[in-house]
XYZ file of C-alpha atoms in Angstrom:
585
model
C 87.781 98.680 141.979
C 90.622 97.928 139.540
C 92.742 100.764 138.634
C 94.786 99.244 136.109
C 94.140 100.414 132.289
C 96.339 99.457 129.341
C 97.389 102.501 127.604
C 100.326 101.102 124.820
C 97.140 101.292 122.406
C 96.285 103.985 119.659
C 93.214 102.448 117.332
C 89.707 102.851 118.354
C 88.576 99.493 118.879
C 91.481 98.296 121.313
C 90.953 101.379 123.549
C 87.246 100.565 123.493
C 88.186 97.123 124.520
C 90.364 98.271 126.831
C 87.980 100.435 128.550
C 84.928 97.897 128.927
C 87.878 95.448 130.096
C 88.578 98.096 133.001
C 85.207 98.350 133.611
C 84.054 94.676 133.629
C 87.011 94.068 136.161
C 84.967 95.466 139.016
C 81.994 94.052 140.788
C 79.352 96.305 139.831
C 79.831 95.673 136.026
C 80.914 91.985 136.362
C 77.518 90.837 134.336
C 76.865 93.924 132.585
C 76.218 94.133 129.172
C 77.947 97.145 127.771
C 76.837 96.356 123.876
C 73.276 97.037 124.967
C 73.108 99.816 127.372
C 73.221 103.794 127.691
C 76.902 102.744 128.760
C 78.414 101.938 125.211
C 78.120 105.456 123.845
C 79.825 107.103 126.854
C 82.648 104.213 126.124
C 82.805 105.642 122.489
C 83.155 109.064 123.726
C 85.673 108.128 125.934
C 87.819 105.821 122.842
C 86.832 108.901 120.658
C 88.905 111.281 122.869
C 91.318 109.200 123.970
C 92.126 107.869 119.839
C 92.627 111.579 119.248
C 94.482 112.920 121.942
C 97.006 109.790 121.214
C 97.279 110.628 117.382
C 97.664 114.251 118.216
C 100.297 113.520 120.623
C 102.147 110.696 118.208
C 102.158 113.382 115.326
C 103.367 115.996 117.337
C 106.462 114.177 118.837
C 107.131 112.591 115.079
C 107.365 116.169 113.803
C 109.998 116.875 116.520
C 112.437 115.314 115.143
C 114.233 115.086 111.670
C 114.054 111.293 110.769
C 110.552 110.924 111.980
C 108.454 113.991 110.394
C 106.989 113.623 107.488
C 105.134 117.055 106.567
C 107.694 118.823 104.255
C 107.087 121.893 106.670
C 108.747 120.269 109.696
C 111.696 118.323 107.500
C 112.764 121.282 106.006
C 112.335 123.555 109.043
C 114.579 120.781 110.484
C 116.673 121.000 107.867
C 117.539 124.417 107.943
C 118.562 124.174 111.952
C 121.303 121.848 110.462
C 122.299 124.810 108.223
C 120.723 122.730 105.032
C 118.393 124.286 102.829
C 116.762 121.806 100.600
C 116.850 122.195 96.941
C 114.150 124.028 94.824
C 112.577 123.201 91.641
C 115.242 123.365 89.091
C 115.101 124.645 85.456
C 115.464 121.732 82.838
C 118.093 123.458 80.201
C 119.731 122.788 76.820
C 122.560 123.519 74.851
C 122.248 124.786 71.152
C 123.917 126.385 68.229
C 122.544 129.879 67.242
C 123.132 131.568 64.180
C 121.574 134.525 61.657
C 121.655 134.935 58.230
C 122.433 139.054 57.582
C 123.008 138.362 53.592
C 120.004 140.652 52.625
C 120.554 143.373 55.267
C 120.423 146.258 53.411
C 123.266 149.261 53.637
C 126.944 148.167 55.492
C 126.208 145.116 57.571
C 127.963 145.116 61.380
C 130.784 143.536 61.965
C 129.052 142.270 65.612
C 125.428 141.697 66.215
C 124.296 140.957 69.892
C 121.739 138.684 70.911
C 119.879 139.935 74.006
C 119.608 137.936 77.169
C 115.640 136.968 77.730
C 115.407 135.379 74.098
C 113.135 132.662 74.011
C 112.587 129.346 72.176
C 109.660 126.861 71.984
C 109.837 123.167 72.589
C 107.525 120.225 72.776
C 107.565 117.310 74.959
C 105.203 114.682 75.422
C 102.562 117.404 73.810
C 103.019 119.853 75.707
C 104.899 122.997 75.560
C 107.727 125.011 76.828
C 109.273 128.201 76.979
C 113.110 128.022 77.037
C 115.101 131.066 76.816
C 118.902 132.471 77.118
C 120.055 133.926 80.716
C 122.906 136.033 79.415
C 123.382 137.925 75.980
C 125.861 136.685 73.042
C 127.975 137.809 70.390
C 128.068 136.797 66.485
C 131.262 138.171 64.050
C 130.468 138.196 60.112
C 132.088 135.516 59.163
C 132.456 137.143 55.862
C 129.112 136.108 53.550
C 126.443 137.491 56.125
C 126.125 134.405 58.580
C 126.616 135.224 62.312
C 127.409 132.557 64.608
C 126.502 133.256 68.517
C 129.448 132.636 70.976
C 129.505 132.638 74.651
C 132.422 134.997 76.658
C 134.380 131.865 76.335
C 134.125 131.740 72.634
C 131.925 128.951 72.654
C 129.201 128.152 70.329
C 127.372 125.479 72.458
C 124.792 128.300 74.147
C 122.576 126.993 77.249
C 119.318 128.019 77.335
C 116.833 127.216 80.407
C 112.879 126.385 80.632
C 111.084 128.883 82.610
C 109.604 132.332 82.705
C 110.756 134.975 83.872
C 109.987 137.302 86.976
C 110.627 140.178 89.199
C 109.389 140.779 92.443
C 109.630 144.041 93.849
C 110.025 145.277 97.110
C 110.568 148.611 99.550
C 112.499 148.424 102.649
C 110.388 148.821 105.767
C 111.015 150.800 108.821
C 112.908 149.623 110.963
C 110.349 148.760 113.452
C 108.846 146.261 111.232
C 110.194 142.805 110.511
C 112.271 142.604 107.316
C 111.515 139.298 106.040
C 110.266 139.378 102.525
C 108.164 136.831 101.051
C 107.921 135.563 97.426
C 105.150 133.385 97.045
C 106.090 130.992 94.245
C 106.771 127.375 94.939
C 107.896 126.781 91.165
C 110.724 129.176 92.047
C 114.216 128.010 90.605
C 116.596 129.348 93.655
C 119.672 129.252 90.942
C 118.641 131.873 89.037
C 117.939 134.132 91.645
C 119.337 137.586 90.940
C 119.180 140.090 93.888
C 119.918 144.247 93.543
C 119.292 147.047 95.972
C 118.745 150.377 94.494
C 119.188 153.651 96.527
C 115.142 154.528 96.028
C 112.412 154.000 93.553
C 114.094 156.253 90.947
C 117.471 155.371 90.717
C 118.510 152.809 87.920
C 122.178 152.087 89.929
C 122.251 149.121 92.201
C 123.843 147.158 94.122
C 123.990 142.714 93.437
C 124.104 140.536 96.709
C 125.162 137.348 96.625
C 123.936 134.041 98.300
C 124.988 133.860 101.523
C 125.605 130.206 100.596
C 128.471 130.540 98.780
C 130.384 133.240 101.580
C 134.051 132.327 102.138
C 133.996 135.180 104.493
C 131.741 137.688 105.952
C 132.296 141.087 107.395
C 130.023 143.846 107.970
C 130.128 145.347 104.342
C 129.287 141.900 102.700
C 126.549 141.607 100.240
C 124.569 138.359 100.680
C 121.483 137.272 101.073
C 119.346 134.352 102.529
C 116.810 132.530 100.771
C 114.924 129.800 101.946
C 112.284 127.473 101.884
C 109.110 129.102 104.016
C 106.636 126.232 105.664
C 103.804 127.559 103.534
C 106.143 126.335 99.966
C 106.719 129.705 99.440
C 110.496 131.764 99.773
C 111.875 134.153 102.156
C 114.271 136.381 101.541
C 116.256 138.041 104.383
C 119.386 140.331 104.302
C 122.069 140.705 107.753
C 121.931 142.542 110.220
C 124.491 144.860 109.232
C 127.354 143.724 111.786
C 127.861 140.189 111.921
C 126.052 138.980 108.401
C 126.580 141.481 106.665
C 125.035 144.738 104.875
C 121.709 145.147 105.470
C 118.806 146.983 103.108
C 118.213 150.333 104.391
C 114.864 152.161 104.977
C 113.426 153.125 101.576
C 115.783 150.782 99.668
C 113.790 149.203 96.263
C 115.254 145.496 96.212
C 114.119 143.392 92.916
C 114.336 139.632 92.738
C 114.940 138.271 88.951
C 114.491 134.676 88.621
C 113.019 132.261 86.580
C 109.364 130.294 87.943
C 109.947 126.718 86.175
C 108.115 123.591 85.459
C 111.135 121.191 86.568
C 111.724 117.477 85.214
C 108.844 117.793 82.735
C 110.523 119.501 80.580
C 113.432 116.986 79.888
C 113.923 115.549 76.904
C 112.882 118.558 74.463
C 114.467 117.988 71.118
C 113.693 120.937 68.763
C 113.806 124.362 69.898
C 111.840 126.616 67.731
C 112.789 130.916 68.513
C 109.586 132.667 68.992
C 110.959 135.631 67.118
C 113.760 136.867 65.224
C 116.554 139.514 65.924
C 116.574 143.191 64.851
C 119.778 145.134 63.640
C 119.188 148.752 62.498
C 115.801 148.056 62.376
C 116.054 145.214 59.887
C 114.461 141.798 61.651
C 116.429 138.596 60.462
C 115.644 134.810 61.368
C 117.906 132.846 63.838
C 118.446 129.469 62.671
C 119.172 127.190 66.109
C 120.713 123.561 65.924
C 120.310 121.018 69.289
C 123.533 120.020 71.257
C 122.032 118.387 73.416
C 118.329 117.073 74.607
C 116.868 119.649 77.221
C 117.634 117.702 80.638
C 118.273 117.963 84.893
C 115.612 119.748 85.527
C 113.720 118.220 88.767
C 111.229 118.919 91.535
C 112.052 120.399 94.613
C 114.150 117.990 96.531
C 111.966 114.639 98.296
C 111.376 114.760 101.952
C 113.781 111.361 101.717
C 116.734 113.013 100.087
C 116.485 115.834 102.341
C 116.618 113.092 105.403
C 119.763 111.760 104.006
C 121.979 114.726 103.109
C 120.696 117.449 105.987
C 122.722 115.488 108.256
C 125.989 114.384 106.003
C 125.863 118.186 105.194
C 125.779 119.380 108.583
C 129.163 116.982 109.475
C 130.817 117.996 106.028
C 130.840 121.405 107.464
C 131.736 122.505 104.007
C 134.709 120.629 104.083
C 135.765 118.212 101.804
C 138.291 115.598 103.946
C 136.721 112.063 103.942
C 134.800 110.793 101.198
C 131.511 111.321 102.700
C 131.962 114.881 102.405
C 132.905 114.250 98.682
C 129.633 112.615 98.001
C 127.635 115.120 100.721
C 129.173 118.373 99.118
C 128.743 117.412 94.848
C 125.198 115.988 95.778
C 124.087 119.410 97.695
C 125.615 121.351 94.248
C 125.014 119.265 92.138
C 121.425 118.193 93.111
C 120.585 116.601 89.107
C 122.955 114.316 89.294
C 121.356 110.879 89.249
C 124.030 109.575 92.279
C 127.855 110.441 92.994
C 130.171 108.350 94.830
C 133.738 108.759 95.784
C 136.670 106.647 97.576
C 139.732 107.029 98.484
C 142.862 105.316 96.613
C 144.005 103.115 99.386
C 140.459 101.246 98.176
C 141.106 101.540 94.824
C 142.136 98.345 92.382
C 144.980 99.129 92.241
C 145.757 101.359 95.098
C 146.917 104.587 94.070
C 147.225 106.988 96.931
C 147.040 110.311 97.379
C 143.829 110.387 95.296
C 140.136 110.636 95.956
C 137.969 109.315 92.768
C 134.950 110.148 91.856
C 132.711 107.952 89.943
C 128.854 110.403 88.925
C 125.967 108.796 87.108
C 124.474 111.296 84.862
C 120.943 111.883 83.856
C 119.976 110.051 80.603
C 120.342 111.726 77.457
C 123.394 114.154 79.104
C 125.292 115.617 76.105
C 129.451 115.532 76.813
C 130.109 119.128 76.913
C 127.489 119.440 80.029
C 129.045 116.321 81.156
C 132.762 118.333 81.375
C 131.610 121.275 81.974
C 129.659 120.083 85.810
C 132.977 117.874 86.206
C 135.399 121.463 86.015
C 132.567 123.210 88.098
C 132.931 120.112 90.619
C 137.157 121.239 90.768
C 137.043 124.519 90.267
C 133.770 125.262 92.574
C 133.893 122.606 95.418
C 137.086 120.685 95.724
C 139.997 123.474 95.363
C 138.718 126.024 98.072
C 137.235 122.733 100.083
C 140.214 119.693 99.837
C 142.787 119.439 101.410
C 145.624 120.153 99.360
C 147.720 117.033 98.983
C 145.061 115.040 97.719
C 144.443 115.317 93.530
C 140.990 114.024 92.465
C 140.095 112.129 89.001
C 136.477 111.403 87.514
C 136.372 107.276 86.721
C 133.765 106.688 84.305
C 130.972 104.146 85.471
C 130.725 100.754 84.282
C 127.285 99.203 83.738
C 126.906 95.375 84.939
C 123.927 94.040 83.205
C 121.981 91.100 84.907
C 119.630 88.491 83.168
C 117.133 86.664 85.230
C 115.619 83.535 84.130
C 112.563 82.751 86.627
C 110.661 79.362 86.381
C 107.040 78.878 88.503
C 105.184 76.414 89.296
C 100.984 77.654 88.378
C 97.875 76.664 89.598
C 95.222 77.739 87.303
C 92.185 77.204 89.834
C 93.894 79.807 91.725
C 93.308 82.801 89.765
C 91.445 84.200 87.432
C 94.699 85.619 85.939
C 95.960 83.442 82.304
C 99.698 82.488 82.575
C 100.786 85.251 80.112
C 99.431 87.796 82.490
C 101.206 86.195 85.595
C 104.531 86.404 83.510
C 103.785 89.628 82.154
C 103.170 90.817 86.119
C 106.359 88.996 87.120
C 108.085 90.743 84.454
C 106.841 93.969 86.068
C 107.601 92.911 89.683
C 111.286 92.252 88.676
C 111.838 95.988 86.560
C 110.168 97.752 89.790
C 112.744 95.765 91.998
C 115.174 97.046 89.963
C 114.213 100.469 89.973
C 113.170 100.665 93.678
C 116.439 98.514 95.453
C 119.447 98.824 92.468
C 120.511 101.088 89.995
C 122.525 103.512 92.215
C 125.763 103.058 93.504
C 126.969 100.814 96.545
C 123.514 99.010 96.032
C 123.416 95.162 96.212
C 121.179 92.394 94.182
C 119.777 90.068 96.680
C 117.296 87.242 94.937
C 115.750 85.802 97.918
C 113.675 88.885 98.426
C 112.649 89.081 94.468
C 111.757 85.562 94.575
C 109.495 86.436 97.604
C 107.888 89.041 96.407
C 107.288 86.892 93.005
C 105.339 83.540 95.356
C 103.081 86.759 97.315
C 101.833 88.315 93.903
C 99.759 85.254 93.653
C 98.043 81.869 95.561
C 98.211 81.181 92.218
C 102.341 80.448 92.020
C 103.150 77.416 93.898
C 107.159 78.228 93.888
C 109.574 79.646 92.354
C 112.954 79.550 91.341
C 115.642 82.034 89.803
C 119.035 81.917 87.569
C 121.387 84.380 87.971
C 123.768 85.862 84.860
C 125.349 89.013 84.722
C 127.258 90.380 81.061
C 128.931 93.175 80.188
C 129.613 94.724 76.533
C 132.238 94.674 74.436
C 132.234 97.085 71.046
C 135.028 94.759 68.672
C 137.297 96.526 66.388
C 135.740 94.210 62.814
C 138.866 95.263 61.208
C 142.397 94.168 63.134
C 142.780 91.646 65.730
C 142.288 92.743 69.569
C 142.625 91.909 72.726
C 140.107 92.746 75.236
C 139.264 92.571 79.321
C 136.316 92.807 81.370
C 136.347 93.114 84.395
C 133.401 92.145 86.621
C 132.450 93.300 89.738
C 132.305 89.793 91.898
C 134.157 86.837 91.184
C 132.660 84.312 88.499
C 131.890 79.993 89.030
C 134.828 78.181 89.109
C 134.887 75.608 85.909
C 133.239 72.438 86.415
C 132.494 69.439 83.738
C 128.668 70.070 83.269
C 128.141 74.130 83.192
C 129.873 76.673 80.814
C 130.299 79.838 83.293
C 131.367 82.100 80.284
C 129.338 82.474 77.111
C 129.168 85.333 74.599
C 126.055 86.517 72.973
C 126.155 85.292 68.726
C 128.246 87.267 65.699
C 130.206 85.881 62.974
C 133.521 84.576 62.643
C 135.242 83.229 59.582
C 131.857 82.311 57.946
C 130.181 81.072 60.883
C 127.554 81.972 63.241
C 129.972 81.513 66.341
C 130.003 82.240 70.301
C 132.328 82.582 73.025
C 132.427 80.282 75.795
C 134.675 78.273 78.113
C 136.038 74.883 77.821
C 134.560 71.800 80.384
C 136.515 71.759 83.586
C 138.970 74.717 82.320
C 139.134 78.823 82.167
C 140.422 78.577 78.725
C 138.117 80.644 76.437
C 137.055 79.088 72.293
C 135.160 79.979 69.717
C 132.154 77.713 69.007
C 129.923 77.912 65.737
C 125.944 76.895 66.269
C 126.912 73.027 65.407
C 129.262 73.352 68.431
C 132.200 72.437 66.337
C 135.351 74.365 67.820
C 137.240 77.337 65.550
C 139.537 78.197 67.676
C 140.407 76.157 70.903
C 142.274 79.263 72.598
C 141.615 82.904 72.408
C 141.910 83.955 76.337
C 141.247 83.004 79.718
C 139.014 83.851 82.579
C 140.248 84.235 86.503
C 137.415 83.078 88.586
C 138.287 84.728 91.689
C 139.280 88.231 89.883
C 135.859 88.096 87.957
C 138.612 89.030 85.247
C 138.041 87.575 81.624
C 140.530 88.179 78.982
C 139.998 87.711 75.213
C 143.312 87.651 72.781
C 144.002 88.258 69.213
C 139.783 88.318 68.566
C 138.370 89.615 65.366
C 134.768 89.157 64.435
C 133.905 89.927 60.424
C 130.173 91.294 62.033
C 127.914 91.199 64.837
C 124.583 89.180 65.022
C 121.427 91.314 66.481
C 121.643 93.895 64.961
C 123.878 95.920 68.068
C 127.281 97.219 67.847
C 128.499 95.251 70.814
C 129.037 91.450 71.741
C 127.870 90.791 75.559
C 130.093 88.494 77.695
C 128.168 86.701 80.266
C 128.856 85.210 83.174
C 127.923 83.284 86.223
C 128.556 84.817 89.024
C 130.609 82.429 91.978
C 127.275 83.219 94.637
C 124.006 83.747 92.762
C 122.006 84.895 96.470
C 123.883 87.928 96.395
C 125.818 90.344 93.532
C 127.449 93.615 95.386
C 129.485 95.442 93.260
C 133.003 96.809 94.559
């Protein structure tokens, strides 16, 4: 009897066929009708059993590795084993100015007043109301007219408010025989807002504050740190030290309070109006609060995605809480500032021009983030990460990223007999494919545009699309001074096509120059730039040039009188030397 059974298939039909072939290979069953007999049911049972076992075995093996695990509980567990704590939800936050008018105060006005922490504001995003609140108290002084403008401890009038509901959980330390893990059953917790306090007993008001062990530098038996991590069920486990190596541990009978914000994450981003829920009470008199928006709400996010955990956990393990390589800078910044869209770092030896002894950092911030918040983030990176973790001889410098815009002109052959869609609907679908391609594969540092996979997606979209071609241009934008002649330099990240006698390699959007609607273009067979009107008449024969190899466009003594199209910028459009792939430096 043949004993060779294929064991490489996982799906039911393939397993069943393999079993049937196994039986048919024996002389006893060589002419047997497997489908019309009771043996068919036995084959089904054997195939189903093998199929189930194969799936279970495959899943168990996959869940054993960080790269292949699919369950969040497995991915989180693997990350924790590498010392990486996946990010919880993050509260959306906004910056406002806040004041109170006490000009109608009865009696002698106080010189200063205090706004308590937890003051609440309502804000609406897409028809949904969210509650924001202060997380610290703010003070204000009388300006002499009864107007009090609140400031933080640094004296700034830009006050940060956070979305979320304040929650306080209370635990009592059990006896030594019991496992001391405290479960916080709230998947919406923002772990960055946690405040842990330990009281000697349930009646005392004095307490000891505990800090997150992830922020620790040195630990001794008297250190007061807590460990907060995501549990397999999506909730959070709170633990403390062992009293010896990992710091002080609360004792039996102690009371533990955990205060935090339960937040909605990114759905609260984009709020523009913040209305106080109530006023401020001073000496028994209540007065209205007036809020003025400084920035829309931003930085809120959901729990860290599985893909992000898989990427960052090994990098964080390699970094070991130090910043030596450029990969360490990326890892520490992206881990500690999870709401940033993207981060890139490079050494001075890679910079153009070369600048040794420096590391350069470029950050892509969330949309609508105000300049004060960006400055605060950069200060935090410098003071909280770079100074304690980096090499002393290396200086860090932040570089504002430059947006490169691509112009894609797509032409396709269309056979209406092979689809029920109209030509217009097909065109709209192609536009959607291009937008999806950019959202999926680009809009981050280190990504390259490749024409061929995009064209393949377009060709595969419908049988009615017989073939497609695409021309590529790239453009950057300058905001010209309309009052005086000025020079401008536009640096493209890739080489520009060399001049020829047929095609213009450099062009621009339209503007008004010497009372004419004009644009910039290079002279054919030359890298010299000219200004020409819509009729092709040359109004300026030499206003600069471009360096094809360096991708550099220089415009000199340029002063338009206005700009067409209702915008404040002029597009400088260039044809890349290689249109199939555009990889920024």
